[in-house]
PDB file of C-alpha atoms in Angstrom:
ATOM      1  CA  UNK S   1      21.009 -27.605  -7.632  1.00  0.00           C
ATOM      2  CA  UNK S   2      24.170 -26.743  -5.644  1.00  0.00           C
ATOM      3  CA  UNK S   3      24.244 -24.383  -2.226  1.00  0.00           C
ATOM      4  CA  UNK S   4      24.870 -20.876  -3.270  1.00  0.00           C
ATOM      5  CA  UNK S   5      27.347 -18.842  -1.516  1.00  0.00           C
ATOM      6  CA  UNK S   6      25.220 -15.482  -1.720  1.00  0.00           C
ATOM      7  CA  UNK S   7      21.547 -15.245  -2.448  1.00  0.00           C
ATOM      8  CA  UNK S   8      19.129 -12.213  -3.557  1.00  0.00           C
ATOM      9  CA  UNK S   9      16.159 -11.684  -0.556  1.00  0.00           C
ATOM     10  CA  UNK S  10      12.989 -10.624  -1.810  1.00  0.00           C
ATOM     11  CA  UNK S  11      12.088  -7.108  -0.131  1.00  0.00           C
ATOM     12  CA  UNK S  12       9.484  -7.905   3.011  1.00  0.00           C
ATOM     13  CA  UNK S  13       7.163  -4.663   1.327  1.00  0.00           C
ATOM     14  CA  UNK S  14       6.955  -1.757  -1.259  1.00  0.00           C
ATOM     15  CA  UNK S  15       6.451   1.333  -0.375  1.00  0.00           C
ATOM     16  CA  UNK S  16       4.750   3.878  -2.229  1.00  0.00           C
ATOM     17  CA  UNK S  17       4.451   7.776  -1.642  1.00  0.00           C
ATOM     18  CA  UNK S  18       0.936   9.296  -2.914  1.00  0.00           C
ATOM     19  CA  UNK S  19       1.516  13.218  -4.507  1.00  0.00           C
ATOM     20  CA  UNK S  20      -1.452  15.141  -5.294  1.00  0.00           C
ATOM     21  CA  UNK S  21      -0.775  15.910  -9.459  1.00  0.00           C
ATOM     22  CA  UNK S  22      -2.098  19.861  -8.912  1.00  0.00           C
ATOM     23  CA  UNK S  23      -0.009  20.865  -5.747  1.00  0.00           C
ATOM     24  CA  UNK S  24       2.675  18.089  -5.734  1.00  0.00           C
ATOM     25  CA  UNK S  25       1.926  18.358  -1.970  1.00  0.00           C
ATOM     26  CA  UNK S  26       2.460  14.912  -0.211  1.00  0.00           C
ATOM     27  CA  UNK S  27      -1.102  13.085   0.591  1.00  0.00           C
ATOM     28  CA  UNK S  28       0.178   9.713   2.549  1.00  0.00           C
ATOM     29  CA  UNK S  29       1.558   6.206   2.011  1.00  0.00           C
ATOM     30  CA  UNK S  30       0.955   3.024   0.488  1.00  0.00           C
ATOM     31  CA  UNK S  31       2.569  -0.052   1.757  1.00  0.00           C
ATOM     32  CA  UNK S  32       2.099  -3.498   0.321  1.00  0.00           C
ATOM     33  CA  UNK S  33       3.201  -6.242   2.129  1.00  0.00           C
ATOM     34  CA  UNK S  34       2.235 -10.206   0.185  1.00  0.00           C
ATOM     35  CA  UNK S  35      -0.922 -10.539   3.092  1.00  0.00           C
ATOM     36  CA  UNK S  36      -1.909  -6.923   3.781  1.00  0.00           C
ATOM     37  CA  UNK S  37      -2.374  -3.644   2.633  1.00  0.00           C
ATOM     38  CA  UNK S  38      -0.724  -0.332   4.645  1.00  0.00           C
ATOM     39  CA  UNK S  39      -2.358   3.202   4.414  1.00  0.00           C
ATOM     40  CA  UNK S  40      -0.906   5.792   6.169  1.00  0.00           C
ATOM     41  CA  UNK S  41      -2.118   9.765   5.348  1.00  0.00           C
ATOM     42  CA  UNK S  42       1.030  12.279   5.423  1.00  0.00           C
ATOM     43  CA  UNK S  43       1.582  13.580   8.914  1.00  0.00           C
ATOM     44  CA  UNK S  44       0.573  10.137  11.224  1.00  0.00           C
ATOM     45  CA  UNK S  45       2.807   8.012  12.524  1.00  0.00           C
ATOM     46  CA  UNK S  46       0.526   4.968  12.694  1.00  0.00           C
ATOM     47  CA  UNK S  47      -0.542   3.002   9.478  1.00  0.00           C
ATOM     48  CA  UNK S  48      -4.134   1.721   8.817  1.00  0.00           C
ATOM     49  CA  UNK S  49      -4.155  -1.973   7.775  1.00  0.00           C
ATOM     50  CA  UNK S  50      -6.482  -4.178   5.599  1.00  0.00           C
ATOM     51  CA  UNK S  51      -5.826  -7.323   4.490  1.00  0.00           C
ATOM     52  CA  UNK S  52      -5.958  -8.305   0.557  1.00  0.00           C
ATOM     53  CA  UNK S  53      -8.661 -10.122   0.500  1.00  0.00           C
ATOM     54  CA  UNK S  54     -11.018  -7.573   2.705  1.00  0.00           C
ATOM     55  CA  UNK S  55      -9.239  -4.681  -0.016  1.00  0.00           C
ATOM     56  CA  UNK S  56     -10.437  -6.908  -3.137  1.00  0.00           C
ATOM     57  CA  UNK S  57     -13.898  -7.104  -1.537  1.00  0.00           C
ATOM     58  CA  UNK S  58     -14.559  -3.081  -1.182  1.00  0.00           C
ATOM     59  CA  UNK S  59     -12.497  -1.873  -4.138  1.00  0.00           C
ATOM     60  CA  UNK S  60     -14.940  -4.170  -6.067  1.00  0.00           C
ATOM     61  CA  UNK S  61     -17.576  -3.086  -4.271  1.00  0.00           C
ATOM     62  CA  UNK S  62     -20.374  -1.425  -6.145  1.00  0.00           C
ATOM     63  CA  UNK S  63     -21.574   0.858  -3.256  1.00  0.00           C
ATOM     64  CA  UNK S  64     -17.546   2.914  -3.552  1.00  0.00           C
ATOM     65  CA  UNK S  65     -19.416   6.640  -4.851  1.00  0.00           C
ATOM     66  CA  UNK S  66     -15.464   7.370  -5.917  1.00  0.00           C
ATOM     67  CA  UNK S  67     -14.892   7.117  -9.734  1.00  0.00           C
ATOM     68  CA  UNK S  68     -11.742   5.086 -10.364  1.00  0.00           C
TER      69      UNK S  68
END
């Protein structure tokens, strides 16, 4: 294939904003990045990090006592 002049870039993450449904008030946000996953709850400035895999292994997880 031939050199392009101009290419599309994929974006680095997606970013997410989490709205309680009853009170539309804003609960935190969700970043997802291709190796990790961002949680940050409205009002911090710092986000909490876990990678994929250790996020497959407890949302699978049968001890969660949260209903999906």
């Amino acid at each position: 294939m031939p050199a392009y002049k101009y290419a599309f870039s994929a974006p680095e993450y997606v970013e997410h904003t989490i709205i309680d449904a009853d009170t539309r008030n804003v609960i935190g946000v969700l970043r997802l990045k291709p190796s990790s996953i961002l949680w940050k709850p409205h009002g911090r400035k710092q986000f909490r990090q876990a990678s994929v895999d250790e996020f497959g292994k407890w949302i699978l997880s049968r001890r969660r006592k949260r209903k999906q």
